[in-house]
Amino acid sequence: MDETKLWEAAQIEIGLHLTELPFKTWFAPTKARLKPDDTLEIICINNYNRQQIKKMYDSLIQTSVEKVGKKKYKISYAVETPAPDNSKVAETPLFKEATNPTTAAERAGLNPKYTFENYIMGGANQLAYAIATSIADKPGRDYNPFFIYSGVGLGKTHLIQAIGNRILNHYPNLTVIYCTSEDFTNDVVESIRKGKDASGQNMETFRKKYRKADVLLIDDIQFIAGKEKTQEELFHTFNALYQKQKQIVLTSDRPPEAFKNIEERITSRFKSGIMADMQKPDFELRAAILRAKRDRNHDEMPNEVIDYIAEIIQTNTRELEGAYLQVLTNARANGDTLDVQSAQRALTGITGQKVRGTVNLNHILQTICNYYSIKQSDIKGKRRNKEFVLPRQVAMYLMHDLTQTPYMSIGDYLGGRDHTTVMHGVRKMEGELKTASQTKQDITNIKNFIYQK
Ligand code: ADP
Ligand code: MG
């Protein structure tokens, strides 16, 4: 494979793992050169492009090139034209257009991938989402400060950054600053270390930076606990901005009243505006988040597999996304078709235990079809003849009973039926089992056939 083809193929592979914006920003302008010693040199358009791609995507590049090139390559990074001075980063070609939201977002410390467009709203985050979008439309007006709290991996960082990204899109002239409370602390420490600045005052640079914000977004504020000087600076920053009706948004892993080692005058300010918590997503929201991710990335993941992952991973959205990726990469690496069985195998590793029985849906369906002498399409189809309705309901019951697959996924599997239909079928069969009917005998027989395989 020549260098152009190799890099093109690798870029396609890389593209599968990224959303459009970072892909376009970082990869689209690159080229590659293959050296005699099997080093693939990625040629970037400028120094900033080179730094970022290397810092953020080195291992993804390594594995993608190896995969499409079918052997190991060394990867190196170069810049096409002489590297510009680092202090002029903002003027490098990548960021020349001031109107380009990526530019402003990056300068504000925001990751452009965190947008409202790819944030899925559900019961668990409804209030926080509504307030966040409203703030993004009219910063500094109605909800100030806005305090978001939730457990880890439930979307705080995504939401607070979505506010920043949208504001920059709609109001490019506003100054948005996104930082974590650790960044904030670092800036305090740095200012102290530097001592008095040119104007003869301590902390002046620090204050200039934060007090020019129209929108100040501080993520994970809980880490200011026990840091007195940081708390003091935050207190003054807060007051200065608040008085000028500048928007302040904070996130935390707990509500203000649960803080320890944070001064009362600060926590009471956190509480003075509006607060919203976010809960763990329920099954429907988890499935919706994964479906959206699949569609965005153009992954070929069937709904029933997505539903299966959403059913198994209930902890938080970050782990949910991790499981999704695990299922996808496992199937790709092993050349498996992406079905519930291959997902089961992939997730066994994650949960550290066998997550489901060994019978699979297809085996159950086939056994039922053999038993009643009908075709799979009769069960998956729409016809409501008696000779199909019963086997269909038996299938619903056995799939639920033997694999604990969620109703929604069974519905998807059986020709796109609604989960309430599946639930009804399962209940009906449970009723039959309490009687001495022929159906009860059928179910017992079919179970025996299923386990004879
Ligand atoms: P936190 O900051 O609360 O720990 P993050 O914002 O980092 O959580 O979210 C973890 C991951 O889950 C991120 O990749 C984020 O994009 C994703 N995520 C969380 N909630 C949602 C949601 N409602 N819709 C889409 N993606 C979400
Ligand atoms: Mg976070």
Coordinates of C-alpha atoms and ligand atoms in Angstrom, one line a residue:
M1 CA 0.0 0.0 0.0
D2 CA 1.4 3.4 -0.8
E3 CA 1.5 6.2 1.8
T4 CA -1.5 8.0 0.5
K5 CA -3.7 4.9 0.4
L6 CA -2.5 3.8 3.8
W7 CA -3.2 7.1 5.4
E8 CA -6.6 7.4 3.6
A9 CA -7.6 4.0 4.9
A10 CA -6.4 4.8 8.4
Q11 CA -8.3 8.0 8.4
I12 CA -11.5 6.1 7.6
E13 CA -10.8 3.8 10.5
I14 CA -10.0 6.8 12.8
G15 CA -13.2 8.5 11.6
L16 CA -15.2 5.7 13.1
H17 CA -14.0 6.7 16.5
L18 CA -14.5 10.4 16.3
T19 CA -17.3 12.8 15.8
E20 CA -17.2 15.0 12.7
L21 CA -15.9 18.2 14.2
P22 CA -12.7 16.9 15.8
F23 CA -12.1 14.7 12.8
K24 CA -12.4 17.6 10.4
T25 CA -10.4 19.9 12.6
W26 CA -7.5 17.6 13.2
F27 CA -7.3 15.0 10.5
A28 CA -8.8 16.4 7.3
P29 CA -5.9 18.7 6.6
T30 CA -3.1 16.1 7.2
K31 CA -1.1 14.1 4.8
A32 CA 1.4 11.3 5.4
R33 CA 4.8 10.2 4.2
L34 CA 6.1 6.7 4.4
K35 CA 9.8 6.4 5.2
P36 CA 12.0 3.4 4.3
D37 CA 12.1 2.2 7.9
D38 CA 8.3 1.8 8.1
T39 CA 7.8 5.0 9.8
L40 CA 4.6 6.7 8.7
E41 CA 5.1 10.4 9.2
I42 CA 1.9 12.4 9.7
I43 CA 2.3 15.8 8.1
C44 CA 0.3 18.5 9.9
I45 CA -0.5 21.9 8.6
N46 CA 1.0 23.7 11.6
N47 CA 2.6 23.2 14.9
Y48 CA -0.6 23.4 16.8
N49 CA -2.2 20.7 14.6
R50 CA 0.8 18.5 15.2
Q51 CA 0.8 19.0 19.0
Q52 CA -2.9 18.3 19.4
I53 CA -3.0 15.3 17.1
K54 CA -0.1 13.8 18.8
K55 CA -1.3 14.5 22.3
M56 CA -4.9 13.4 21.8
Y57 CA -4.9 10.7 19.1
D58 CA -1.5 9.1 19.1
S59 CA -2.7 5.6 20.2
L60 CA -5.8 5.8 18.0
I61 CA -3.5 6.5 15.0
Q62 CA -1.1 3.7 16.0
T63 CA -3.8 1.1 16.2
S64 CA -5.7 2.3 13.1
V65 CA -2.6 2.4 10.9
E66 CA -1.6 -1.0 12.1
K67 CA -5.0 -2.4 11.5
V68 CA -5.4 -1.2 7.9
G69 CA -1.8 -1.7 7.0
K70 CA -1.8 -5.2 8.6
K71 CA 1.6 -4.6 10.3
K72 CA 3.2 -2.4 12.8
Y73 CA 4.3 1.1 11.7
K74 CA 6.2 3.6 13.7
I75 CA 4.4 6.9 13.7
S76 CA 6.0 10.3 13.7
Y77 CA 4.7 13.8 13.3
A78 CA 5.9 16.7 11.3
V79 CA 4.8 20.1 10.1
E80 CA 4.6 20.9 6.5
T81 CA 5.9 24.4 6.7
P82 CA 8.3 25.7 9.3
A83 CA 6.7 25.6 12.7
P84 CA 5.3 28.9 13.9
D85 CA 6.2 30.4 17.2
N86 CA 4.2 28.9 19.9
S87 CA 3.1 32.2 21.4
K88 CA 1.3 32.9 18.1
V89 CA -0.9 29.8 18.3
A90 CA -4.1 31.8 17.8
E91 CA -2.8 33.1 14.5
T92 CA -1.9 29.8 12.9
P93 CA -3.9 29.0 9.8
L94 CA -6.1 26.5 11.6
F95 CA -7.5 29.2 13.8
K96 CA -7.3 32.2 11.5
E97 CA -11.0 32.8 11.1
A98 CA -12.2 34.5 14.2
T99 CA -15.8 33.6 13.4
N100 CA -15.0 29.9 13.4
P101 CA -16.6 28.6 16.6
T102 CA -13.9 26.0 17.0
T103 CA -11.4 28.8 17.4
A104 CA -13.3 30.6 20.1
A105 CA -14.3 27.4 21.8
E106 CA -10.7 26.2 22.0
R107 CA -9.6 29.5 23.4
A108 CA -12.3 29.3 26.0
G109 CA -11.0 25.9 27.1
L110 CA -14.0 24.1 25.6
N111 CA -14.1 20.9 23.8
P112 CA -16.3 21.4 20.7
K113 CA -17.7 17.9 20.9
Y114 CA -19.8 18.7 23.9
T115 CA -22.9 20.3 22.4
F116 CA -26.6 20.3 23.2
E117 CA -27.1 18.7 19.8
N118 CA -25.6 15.5 21.0
Y119 CA -26.8 15.7 24.6
I120 CA -29.9 13.5 25.0
M121 CA -32.5 14.7 27.3
G122 CA -34.6 12.4 29.5
G123 CA -36.3 12.3 32.9
A124 CA -32.9 12.0 34.7
N125 CA -31.6 15.3 33.4
Q126 CA -34.6 17.2 32.2
L127 CA -34.5 20.1 34.6
A128 CA -30.7 20.7 34.3
Y129 CA -31.0 20.5 30.5
A130 CA -33.9 23.0 30.4
I131 CA -32.0 25.5 32.6
A132 CA -28.8 25.0 30.7
T133 CA -30.4 25.7 27.3
S134 CA -32.2 28.7 28.7
I135 CA -28.9 30.1 30.1
A136 CA -27.2 29.5 26.8
D137 CA -29.9 31.6 25.1
K138 CA -29.8 34.5 27.6
P139 CA -26.7 34.3 29.7
G140 CA -26.7 36.3 32.9
R141 CA -30.4 36.9 33.0
D142 CA -32.7 34.5 34.8
Y143 CA -30.6 31.8 36.4
N144 CA -27.5 33.0 38.1
P145 CA -25.6 31.3 39.4
F146 CA -26.5 27.9 38.1
F147 CA -25.3 25.0 40.2
I148 CA -25.4 21.4 38.7
Y149 CA -24.7 18.4 40.7
S150 CA -24.6 14.7 40.1
G151 CA -22.6 11.5 40.6
V152 CA -19.6 10.8 38.4
G153 CA -20.1 10.1 34.7
L154 CA -23.6 11.5 34.4
G155 CA -23.0 14.4 32.0
K156 CA -22.0 17.4 34.1
T157 CA -19.0 18.3 32.0
H158 CA -20.9 17.7 28.8
L159 CA -23.7 20.0 29.9
I160 CA -21.6 22.8 31.3
Q161 CA -19.5 22.8 28.1
A162 CA -22.5 22.7 25.9
I163 CA -23.6 26.0 27.5
G164 CA -20.2 27.5 26.7
N165 CA -20.2 26.2 23.1
R166 CA -23.7 27.5 22.3
I167 CA -23.0 30.9 23.8
L168 CA -19.9 31.3 21.7
N169 CA -21.9 30.2 18.7
H170 CA -24.7 32.7 19.3
Y171 CA -22.7 35.5 20.9
P172 CA -19.2 35.3 19.4
N173 CA -18.2 38.6 21.2
L174 CA -18.8 37.3 24.7
T175 CA -15.8 36.1 26.7
V176 CA -16.4 32.6 27.9
I177 CA -14.1 30.9 30.3
Y178 CA -14.4 27.2 31.1
C179 CA -12.1 25.7 33.7
T180 CA -12.0 23.0 36.3
S181 CA -11.7 24.1 39.9
E182 CA -8.2 22.6 39.7
D183 CA -7.3 25.0 36.8
F184 CA -8.6 27.8 38.9
T185 CA -6.5 26.8 41.8
N186 CA -3.5 26.4 39.6
D187 CA -3.9 30.0 38.4
V188 CA -4.2 31.2 42.0
V189 CA -1.0 29.3 42.9
E190 CA 0.8 30.6 39.9
S191 CA -0.1 34.2 40.7
I192 CA 1.1 33.8 44.2
R193 CA 4.3 32.3 43.1
K194 CA 5.0 35.2 40.7
G195 CA 4.4 37.7 43.4
K196 CA 3.8 41.3 42.5
D197 CA 3.4 42.0 38.8
A198 CA 4.3 45.0 36.7
S199 CA 1.6 47.2 38.3
G200 CA 3.0 46.3 41.7
Q201 CA 0.0 44.3 42.8
N202 CA -0.5 40.7 43.7
M203 CA -3.0 38.6 41.8
E204 CA -3.5 41.3 39.3
T205 CA -3.0 39.1 36.2
F206 CA -5.2 36.5 37.8
R207 CA -8.0 38.9 38.4
K208 CA -7.8 40.4 35.0
K209 CA -8.2 37.0 33.4
Y210 CA -11.2 35.9 35.4
R211 CA -13.0 39.2 35.8
K212 CA -13.2 39.9 32.1
A213 CA -15.4 36.8 31.7
D214 CA -19.0 37.3 30.6
V215 CA -19.6 33.7 31.3
L216 CA -17.6 31.8 33.9
L217 CA -18.0 28.0 33.8
I218 CA -16.2 26.1 36.7
D219 CA -16.4 22.3 36.6
D220 CA -16.0 20.1 39.6
I221 CA -16.0 22.9 42.2
Q222 CA -15.8 20.4 45.1
F223 CA -12.0 20.4 44.7
I224 CA -11.7 23.8 46.2
A225 CA -12.4 22.2 49.6
G226 CA -9.7 23.0 52.1
K227 CA -8.0 25.5 49.8
E228 CA -8.3 28.8 51.6
K229 CA -6.7 31.2 49.2
T230 CA -8.5 29.7 46.3
Q231 CA -11.8 30.1 48.1
E232 CA -11.0 33.7 48.9
E233 CA -10.3 34.4 45.2
L234 CA -13.3 32.6 44.1
F235 CA -15.4 34.6 46.5
H236 CA -14.2 37.9 45.1
T237 CA -14.4 36.7 41.5
F238 CA -17.9 35.5 42.1
N239 CA -19.0 38.8 43.6
A240 CA -17.4 40.9 40.9
L241 CA -19.0 38.9 38.1
Y242 CA -22.3 38.6 39.8
Q243 CA -22.6 42.3 40.4
K244 CA -22.1 42.9 36.7
Q245 CA -24.7 40.3 35.9
K246 CA -22.2 38.0 34.3
Q247 CA -23.3 34.3 34.1
I248 CA -21.7 31.8 36.5
V249 CA -22.2 28.1 36.2
L250 CA -20.7 25.5 38.5
T251 CA -20.8 21.8 38.7
S252 CA -20.1 19.5 41.6
D253 CA -20.4 15.9 42.7
R254 CA -22.6 16.9 45.6
P255 CA -25.0 19.6 46.7
P256 CA -23.6 22.7 48.4
E257 CA -24.9 21.6 51.8
A258 CA -22.8 18.5 51.6
F259 CA -19.5 20.3 51.3
K260 CA -17.0 20.1 54.0
N261 CA -14.1 22.6 54.3
I262 CA -15.7 25.1 52.1
E263 CA -16.6 28.4 53.7
E264 CA -20.2 29.1 54.4
R265 CA -20.1 32.5 52.6
I266 CA -19.2 30.5 49.5
T267 CA -21.7 27.7 49.7
S268 CA -24.4 30.1 50.4
R269 CA -23.6 31.9 47.2
F270 CA -23.8 28.6 45.3
K271 CA -27.2 28.2 46.7
S272 CA -28.4 31.7 45.9
G273 CA -29.3 31.0 42.3
I274 CA -30.8 27.9 40.9
M275 CA -29.7 24.3 41.5
A276 CA -30.4 21.1 39.5
D277 CA -29.3 17.6 40.1
M278 CA -29.0 14.8 37.6
Q279 CA -29.9 11.2 38.2
K280 CA -28.7 8.0 36.7
P281 CA -30.3 7.6 33.3
D282 CA -33.1 5.0 33.1
F283 CA -33.1 2.2 30.6
E284 CA -34.8 4.3 27.9
L285 CA -32.4 7.2 28.2
R286 CA -29.4 4.9 28.2
A287 CA -30.7 3.2 25.0
A288 CA -31.4 6.6 23.5
I289 CA -27.9 7.9 24.2
L290 CA -26.3 4.9 22.6
R291 CA -28.6 5.0 19.6
A292 CA -27.7 8.6 19.0
K293 CA -24.1 7.8 19.3
R294 CA -24.4 5.0 16.8
D295 CA -26.2 7.2 14.3
R296 CA -23.7 9.9 14.7
N297 CA -20.7 7.6 14.2
H298 CA -22.5 5.5 11.5
D299 CA -21.7 2.4 13.4
E300 CA -23.6 -0.7 12.4
M301 CA -24.9 -1.7 15.8
P302 CA -28.4 -3.3 15.7
N303 CA -31.0 -1.9 18.2
E304 CA -31.2 -5.2 20.1
V305 CA -27.5 -5.1 20.8
I306 CA -27.8 -1.5 22.0
D307 CA -30.7 -2.4 24.2
Y308 CA -28.7 -5.2 25.6
I309 CA -25.8 -3.0 26.5
A310 CA -28.2 -0.4 28.0
E311 CA -29.8 -3.1 30.1
I312 CA -26.5 -4.4 31.5
I313 CA -24.7 -1.2 32.2
Q314 CA -26.7 0.8 34.7
T315 CA -24.0 2.6 36.6
N316 CA -23.4 5.8 34.5
T317 CA -23.2 7.2 31.1
R318 CA -19.4 7.1 30.9
E319 CA -19.3 3.4 31.6
L320 CA -22.2 2.9 29.2
E321 CA -20.2 4.6 26.4
G322 CA -17.2 2.5 27.4
A323 CA -19.2 -0.7 27.1
Y324 CA -20.5 0.4 23.7
L325 CA -17.0 0.9 22.4
Q326 CA -15.9 -2.4 23.9
V327 CA -18.7 -4.3 22.1
L328 CA -17.8 -2.6 18.9
T329 CA -14.1 -3.1 19.0
N330 CA -14.4 -6.7 20.2
A331 CA -16.6 -7.6 17.3
R332 CA -14.4 -5.8 14.8
A333 CA -11.2 -7.4 16.2
N334 CA -12.7 -10.9 16.1
G335 CA -14.5 -10.4 12.8
D336 CA -17.8 -11.3 14.6
T337 CA -21.2 -10.2 13.5
L338 CA -22.5 -7.6 16.0
D339 CA -25.3 -9.5 17.8
V340 CA -26.4 -10.0 21.3
Q341 CA -24.1 -13.0 21.7
S342 CA -21.0 -11.2 20.7
A343 CA -22.0 -8.3 23.0
Q344 CA -22.4 -10.8 25.8
R345 CA -18.9 -12.1 25.2
A346 CA -17.4 -8.6 25.1
L347 CA -19.2 -7.5 28.2
T348 CA -18.3 -10.5 30.2
G349 CA -14.9 -9.0 30.5
I350 CA -16.3 -5.7 31.7
T351 CA -18.6 -7.0 34.3
G352 CA -16.2 -9.7 35.4
Q353 CA -19.0 -12.3 35.3
K354 CA -21.2 -14.2 32.9
V355 CA -23.9 -11.7 32.3
R356 CA -26.5 -13.9 30.6
G357 CA -27.5 -17.5 30.1
T358 CA -25.9 -19.3 27.2
V359 CA -29.0 -19.7 25.1
N360 CA -29.4 -17.1 22.4
L361 CA -32.4 -15.6 20.9
N362 CA -32.0 -17.1 17.5
H363 CA -31.7 -20.6 18.9
I364 CA -34.9 -20.1 20.9
L365 CA -36.7 -18.8 17.8
Q366 CA -35.5 -21.6 15.6
T367 CA -36.5 -24.2 18.1
I368 CA -40.0 -22.8 18.4
C369 CA -40.3 -22.7 14.6
N370 CA -39.3 -26.3 14.3
Y371 CA -41.7 -27.3 17.0
Y372 CA -44.7 -25.6 15.4
S373 CA -43.5 -26.2 11.8
I374 CA -43.6 -22.5 10.9
K375 CA -41.1 -20.1 9.4
Q376 CA -39.1 -17.4 11.4
S377 CA -40.8 -14.8 9.1
D378 CA -44.2 -16.0 10.3
I379 CA -43.2 -15.1 13.9
K380 CA -41.5 -11.9 13.0
G381 CA -44.2 -10.9 10.6
K382 CA -47.4 -9.0 11.1
R383 CA -50.0 -11.7 10.5
R384 CA -52.3 -12.4 13.4
N385 CA -53.5 -15.9 12.6
K386 CA -53.9 -18.1 15.5
E387 CA -51.2 -20.5 14.4
F388 CA -48.7 -17.6 14.5
V389 CA -49.9 -15.6 17.5
L390 CA -49.4 -18.4 20.0
P391 CA -45.8 -19.3 18.9
R392 CA -45.0 -15.6 18.8
Q393 CA -46.1 -15.3 22.4
V394 CA -44.3 -18.4 23.4
A395 CA -41.2 -16.9 21.8
M396 CA -41.6 -13.7 23.8
Y397 CA -42.1 -15.6 27.0
L398 CA -39.1 -17.9 26.5
M399 CA -36.8 -15.2 25.4
H400 CA -37.7 -13.2 28.5
D401 CA -37.5 -16.1 30.8
L402 CA -34.3 -17.8 29.5
T403 CA -32.2 -14.8 28.6
Q404 CA -33.7 -11.9 30.6
T405 CA -33.4 -9.8 27.5
P406 CA -35.4 -6.6 28.0
Y407 CA -38.8 -6.4 26.5
M408 CA -37.8 -3.6 24.2
S409 CA -35.0 -5.7 22.7
I410 CA -37.2 -8.7 22.3
G411 CA -39.7 -6.5 20.5
D412 CA -37.0 -5.3 18.2
Y413 CA -35.8 -8.8 17.5
L414 CA -39.3 -10.1 16.8
G415 CA -39.9 -7.8 13.9
G416 CA -40.0 -4.4 15.6
R417 CA -42.8 -4.9 18.0
D418 CA -43.6 -2.6 20.8
H419 CA -42.3 -3.5 24.3
T420 CA -45.8 -3.4 25.7
T421 CA -46.8 -6.1 23.2
V422 CA -44.0 -8.2 24.4
M423 CA -44.9 -7.6 28.0
H424 CA -48.5 -8.6 27.2
G425 CA -47.3 -11.8 25.5
V426 CA -45.1 -12.7 28.5
R427 CA -48.0 -12.1 31.0
K428 CA -50.3 -14.2 28.9
M429 CA -48.0 -17.2 28.8
E430 CA -47.3 -16.8 32.5
G431 CA -51.1 -17.2 33.0
E432 CA -51.1 -20.3 30.8
L433 CA -48.4 -21.9 32.9
K434 CA -50.7 -21.7 35.9
T435 CA -53.2 -23.9 34.1
A436 CA -53.0 -27.4 32.8
S437 CA -53.2 -26.3 29.2
Q438 CA -51.7 -27.6 26.0
T439 CA -49.7 -24.4 25.8
K440 CA -48.0 -25.2 29.2
Q441 CA -47.1 -28.6 27.8
D442 CA -45.7 -27.0 24.6
I443 CA -43.5 -24.6 26.6
T444 CA -42.1 -27.5 28.6
N445 CA -41.4 -29.5 25.5
I446 CA -39.8 -26.5 23.7
K447 CA -37.6 -25.8 26.7
N448 CA -36.4 -29.4 26.6
F449 CA -35.5 -29.0 22.9
I450 CA -33.7 -25.8 23.5
Y451 CA -31.4 -27.3 26.1
Q452 CA -30.8 -30.4 24.0
K453 CA -28.7 -28.5 21.5
Ligands
ADP1 P1 -19.4 14.0 34.5 O1 -18.8 15.3 34.2 O2 -20.7 14.1 35.2 O3 -18.5 13.0 35.2 P2 -19.4 13.7 31.6 O4 -20.0 14.9 31.2 O5 -17.9 13.5 31.5 O6 -19.8 13.3 33.1 O7 -20.2 12.5 30.8 C1 -19.6 11.2 30.6 C2 -19.8 10.8 29.2 O8 -21.2 10.5 29.0 C3 -19.4 11.8 28.2 O9 -18.8 11.2 27.1 C4 -20.7 12.5 27.8 O10 -20.6 13.0 26.5 C5 -21.7 11.3 27.9 N1 -23.0 11.8 28.3 C6 -23.5 12.0 29.6 N2 -24.8 12.3 29.6 C7 -25.1 12.3 28.3 C8 -26.4 12.6 27.6 N3 -27.5 12.9 28.3 N4 -26.4 12.5 26.3 C9 -25.3 12.2 25.6 N5 -24.1 11.9 26.2 C10 -24.0 12.0 27.5
MG2 MG -16.9 15.9 34.7

